[in-house]
mmCIF file of C-alpha atoms in Angstrom:
data_model
loop_
_atom_site.group_PDB
_atom_site.id
_atom_site.type_symbol
_atom_site.label_atom_id
_atom_site.label_comp_id
_atom_site.label_asym_id
_atom_site.label_seq_id
_atom_site.Cartn_x
_atom_site.Cartn_y
_atom_site.Cartn_z
ATOM 1 C CA ILE C 1 -26.578 -2.130 37.035
ATOM 2 C CA SER C 2 -25.717 -0.897 33.580
ATOM 3 C CA CYS C 3 -22.945 -2.393 31.518
ATOM 4 C CA CYS C 4 -20.849 -1.643 28.445
ATOM 5 C CA GLN C 5 -23.631 -2.622 26.018
ATOM 6 C CA SER C 6 -25.915 -0.004 27.646
ATOM 7 C CA GLU C 7 -28.090 -2.835 28.880
ATOM 8 C CA VAL C 8 -29.552 -2.439 32.352
ATOM 9 C CA ILE C 9 -29.688 -5.482 34.591
ATOM 10 C CA ASN C 10 -32.106 -5.191 37.476
ATOM 11 C CA CYS C 11 -31.502 -7.193 40.584
ATOM 12 C CA GLU C 12 -32.721 -6.956 44.133
ATOM 13 C CA LEU C 13 -29.948 -6.730 46.691
ATOM 14 C CA GLU C 14 -30.159 -7.052 50.431
ATOM 15 C CA CYS C 15 -27.484 -5.011 52.160
ATOM 16 C CA HIS C 16 -25.948 -5.975 55.455
ATOM 17 C CA SER C 17 -24.099 -3.498 57.603
ATOM 18 C CA SER C 18 -20.564 -4.177 58.672
ATOM 19 C CA GLU C 19 -19.716 -5.047 62.248
ATOM 20 C CA ASP C 20 -16.674 -3.882 64.137
ATOM 21 C CA GLU C 21 -14.509 -6.202 66.229
ATOM 22 C CA ASN C 22 -16.867 -5.711 69.227
ATOM 23 C CA GLY C 23 -19.849 -6.939 67.226
ATOM 24 C CA SER C 24 -21.498 -3.498 67.011
ATOM 25 C CA SER C 25 -23.052 -2.692 63.678
ATOM 26 C CA ASP C 26 -23.143 0.690 61.988
ATOM 27 C CA GLU C 27 -26.929 0.719 62.386
ATOM 28 C CA ALA C 28 -26.788 -0.076 66.098
ATOM 29 C CA GLN C 29 -24.328 2.745 66.670
ATOM 30 C CA ASN C 30 -26.504 5.197 64.756
ATOM 31 C CA GLY C 31 -29.751 3.823 66.153
ATOM 32 C CA THR C 32 -31.254 3.641 62.661
ATOM 33 C CA ASP C 33 -32.136 1.115 60.031
ATOM 34 C CA SER C 34 -30.818 1.948 56.613
ATOM 35 C CA CYS C 35 -32.096 1.389 53.138
ATOM 36 C CA ILE C 36 -29.674 2.044 50.327
ATOM 37 C CA THR C 37 -30.483 2.621 46.702
ATOM 38 C CA LEU C 38 -27.484 1.761 44.616
ATOM 39 C CA SER C 39 -26.842 2.637 41.006
ATOM 40 C CA LEU C 40 -23.710 1.223 39.435
ATOM 41 C CA THR C 41 -22.260 1.638 35.997
ATOM 42 C CA ALA C 42 -19.868 -1.115 35.084
ATOM 43 C CA SER C 43 -18.867 0.265 31.702
ATOM 44 C CA LYS C 44 -16.217 -2.360 30.922
ATOM 45 C CA ILE C 45 -18.161 -5.425 32.052
ATOM 46 C CA HIS C 46 -20.393 -7.286 29.610
ATOM 47 C CA SER C 47 -24.016 -8.075 30.388
ATOM 48 C CA SER C 48 -23.365 -11.837 30.275
ATOM 49 C CA ALA C 49 -20.918 -11.474 33.186
ATOM 50 C CA LEU C 50 -23.349 -9.340 35.168
ATOM 51 C CA ARG C 51 -26.063 -11.952 34.630
ATOM 52 C CA LYS C 52 -23.695 -14.572 36.035
ATOM 53 C CA VAL C 53 -23.031 -12.297 39.029
ATOM 54 C CA ALA C 54 -26.777 -11.977 39.638
ATOM 55 C CA ASP C 55 -27.215 -15.775 39.344
ATOM 56 C CA PHE C 56 -24.357 -16.307 41.787
ATOM 57 C CA MET C 57 -25.811 -13.875 44.319
ATOM 58 C CA MET C 58 -29.285 -15.410 44.137
ATOM 59 C CA HIS C 59 -27.905 -18.896 44.724
ATOM 60 C CA PHE C 60 -25.445 -17.717 47.383
ATOM 61 C CA GLU C 61 -28.374 -16.304 49.360
ATOM 62 C CA GLU C 62 -29.975 -19.771 49.393
ATOM 63 C CA GLU C 63 -26.798 -21.816 49.883
ATOM 64 C CA GLU C 64 -23.497 -20.232 50.870
ATOM 65 C CA MET C 65 -20.480 -21.562 49.072
ATOM 66 C CA THR C 66 -18.126 -23.760 51.077
ATOM 67 C CA SER C 67 -15.111 -21.768 52.243
ATOM 68 C CA PHE C 68 -11.802 -22.875 50.744
ATOM 69 C CA SER C 69 -8.146 -21.936 50.750
ATOM 70 C CA PRO C 70 -4.977 -23.377 49.219
ATOM 71 C CA PRO C 71 -3.149 -25.639 48.988
ATOM 72 C CA PHE C 72 -5.469 -27.845 46.950
ATOM 73 C CA THR C 73 -5.040 -31.557 46.418
ATOM 74 C CA THR C 74 -7.257 -31.603 43.336
ATOM 75 C CA GLU C 75 -8.152 -29.534 40.300
ATOM 76 C CA ASN C 76 -11.725 -30.823 40.382
ATOM 77 C CA LEU C 77 -13.826 -27.848 41.469
ATOM 78 C CA GLY C 78 -16.628 -30.209 42.523
ATOM 79 C CA GLU C 79 -14.332 -31.545 45.249
ATOM 80 C CA ILE C 80 -13.467 -28.034 46.476
ATOM 81 C CA VAL C 81 -16.910 -26.372 46.456
ATOM 82 C CA GLN C 82 -20.480 -27.588 46.068
ATOM 83 C CA GLN C 83 -21.324 -28.973 42.641
ATOM 84 C CA TRP C 84 -23.667 -26.067 41.796
ATOM 85 C CA TYR C 85 -20.792 -23.596 42.167
ATOM 86 C CA ALA C 86 -18.416 -25.815 40.175
ATOM 87 C CA ASP C 87 -20.947 -26.105 37.342
ATOM 88 C CA PHE C 88 -21.780 -22.399 37.555
ATOM 89 C CA ILE C 89 -18.182 -21.280 36.961
ATOM 90 C CA THR C 90 -17.291 -23.902 34.326
ATOM 91 C CA SER C 91 -20.408 -24.732 32.271
ATOM 92 C CA GLY C 92 -20.686 -22.398 29.308
ATOM 93 C CA VAL C 93 -17.976 -20.114 30.695
ATOM 94 C CA ASP C 94 -15.158 -19.433 28.257
ATOM 95 C CA HIS C 95 -11.935 -17.562 29.041
ATOM 96 C CA SER C 96 -13.383 -14.197 28.033
ATOM 97 C CA LEU C 97 -16.492 -14.570 30.196
ATOM 98 C CA LEU C 98 -14.430 -15.827 33.129
ATOM 99 C CA THR C 99 -12.194 -12.769 32.827
ATOM 100 C CA ASP C 100 -15.296 -10.540 32.845
ATOM 101 C CA ILE C 101 -16.703 -12.356 35.894
ATOM 102 C CA ILE C 102 -13.423 -11.752 37.735
ATOM 103 C CA ALA C 103 -13.566 -8.060 36.814
ATOM 104 C CA ALA C 104 -17.223 -7.790 37.890
ATOM 105 C CA ALA C 105 -16.647 -9.595 41.195
ATOM 106 C CA ASN C 106 -13.666 -7.376 41.900
ATOM 107 C CA PHE C 107 -15.519 -4.184 40.902
ATOM 108 C CA LEU C 108 -18.537 -5.114 43.026
ATOM 109 C CA SER C 109 -16.371 -6.476 45.858
ATOM 110 C CA ILE C 110 -18.076 -9.867 45.933
ATOM 111 C CA GLN C 111 -15.293 -11.841 47.594
ATOM 112 C CA PRO C 112 -16.779 -15.381 47.366
ATOM 113 C CA LEU C 113 -17.360 -14.974 43.620
ATOM 114 C CA LEU C 114 -13.935 -13.417 43.164
ATOM 115 C CA LYS C 115 -12.267 -16.338 44.977
ATOM 116 C CA LEU C 116 -14.254 -18.892 42.961
ATOM 117 C CA SER C 117 -13.590 -17.259 39.598
ATOM 118 C CA VAL C 118 -9.865 -16.770 40.299
ATOM 119 C CA LEU C 119 -9.637 -20.412 41.384
ATOM 120 C CA ALA C 120 -11.313 -21.463 38.123
ATOM 121 C CA MET C 121 -8.885 -19.281 36.143
ATOM 122 C CA SER C 122 -5.882 -20.726 37.965
ATOM 123 C CA ILE C 123 -7.074 -24.260 37.225
ATOM 124 C CA ASN C 124 -7.615 -23.308 33.565
ATOM 125 C CA ILE C 125 -4.098 -21.944 33.110
ATOM 126 C CA ASN C 126 -2.241 -24.422 35.321
ATOM 127 C CA GLY C 127 0.344 -26.377 33.372
ATOM 128 C CA LYS C 128 -0.049 -24.398 30.150
ATOM 129 C CA SER C 129 3.014 -23.159 28.324
ATOM 130 C CA PRO C 130 3.804 -19.463 27.924
ATOM 131 C CA GLU C 131 3.120 -19.871 24.201
ATOM 132 C CA THR C 132 -0.416 -21.028 24.998
ATOM 133 C CA LEU C 133 -1.037 -18.363 27.642
ATOM 134 C CA ARG C 134 0.154 -15.327 25.661
ATOM 135 C CA PRO C 135 -2.782 -15.213 23.222
ATOM 136 C CA MET C 136 -5.249 -16.000 26.033
ATOM 137 C CA PHE C 137 -4.217 -12.825 27.841
ATOM 138 C CA GLY C 138 -3.396 -10.720 24.790
ATOM 139 C CA ILE C 139 0.346 -10.763 25.375
ATOM 140 C CA SER C 140 2.195 -10.418 22.103
ATOM 141 C CA ASN C 141 5.811 -10.001 23.180
ATOM 142 C CA ASN C 142 7.839 -12.862 24.601
ATOM 143 C CA LEU C 143 10.418 -10.498 26.149
ATOM 144 C CA ASN C 144 13.448 -11.879 24.320
ATOM 145 C CA ASP C 145 14.930 -8.368 24.332
ATOM 146 C CA SER C 146 17.047 -8.252 27.509
ATOM 147 C CA GLU C 147 16.594 -4.483 27.941
ATOM 148 C CA GLN C 148 12.811 -4.759 27.782
ATOM 149 C CA LYS C 149 12.879 -7.776 30.100
ATOM 150 C CA ALA C 150 14.932 -5.778 32.650
ATOM 151 C CA ARG C 151 12.444 -2.887 32.436
ATOM 152 C CA VAL C 152 9.467 -5.181 33.039
ATOM 153 C CA MET C 153 11.232 -6.863 35.953
ATOM 154 C CA LYS C 154 11.981 -3.459 37.515
ATOM 155 C CA GLU C 155 8.364 -2.294 37.060
ATOM 156 C CA ASN C 156 7.124 -5.484 38.709
ATOM 157 C CA GLU C 157 9.828 -5.867 41.323
ATOM 158 C CA TRP C 158 7.207 -6.275 44.050
ATOM 159 C CA ALA C 159 5.947 -9.475 42.414
ATOM 160 C CA PHE C 160 9.414 -10.967 42.171
ATOM 161 C CA GLU C 161 10.065 -10.078 45.812
ATOM 162 C CA ALA C 162 6.791 -11.702 46.888
ATOM 163 C CA ARG C 163 7.694 -14.834 44.931
ATOM 164 C CA ARG C 164 11.171 -14.934 46.482
ATOM 165 C CA GLN C 165 9.675 -14.650 49.983
ATOM 166 C CA PHE C 166 7.118 -17.345 49.192
ATOM 167 C CA GLU C 167 9.823 -19.707 47.954
ATOM 168 C CA GLU C 168 11.951 -19.010 51.047
ATOM 169 C CA ASN C 169 8.975 -19.807 53.305
ATOM 170 C CA GLN C 170 8.305 -23.034 51.394
ATOM 171 C CA ALA C 171 11.961 -24.062 51.743
ATOM 172 C CA GLN C 172 11.848 -23.474 55.517
ATOM 173 C CA GLU C 173 8.795 -25.706 56.007
#
């Protein structure tokens, strides 16, 4: 895997074929075993994030991460997943690296790492004021201009609709 610093990170990956709802794999249907050589260029992801991805994958092969889903009763990652995973995503991981890990997990479609890193990000930003969050995410405008605020709301109408539906569902429960 090559990254934005032109550094190449070598890692050995074992690929598993997907199964359909009847339990038949692609290989079984084709009657062949497959070996895939994969070359990826992740030009916007830093090497430090790709190293974390490789570390995650190596550990995940030995010990799968505990499955989790909201709602959570704690913000202590060690109570949600195994301690190794909690330490992995918090120790020495600043906001910038965490953002890169999210991008890498998304780009490489590594769902357990994506879920873990997004959970860590949500815990990091929970309870912070907009004034604190703006510089973290490179947002410079506070949308005091009503015309600009209306434009942004229109562009992101889907998000407001999803929130409205979520709040309606919560009220019904």
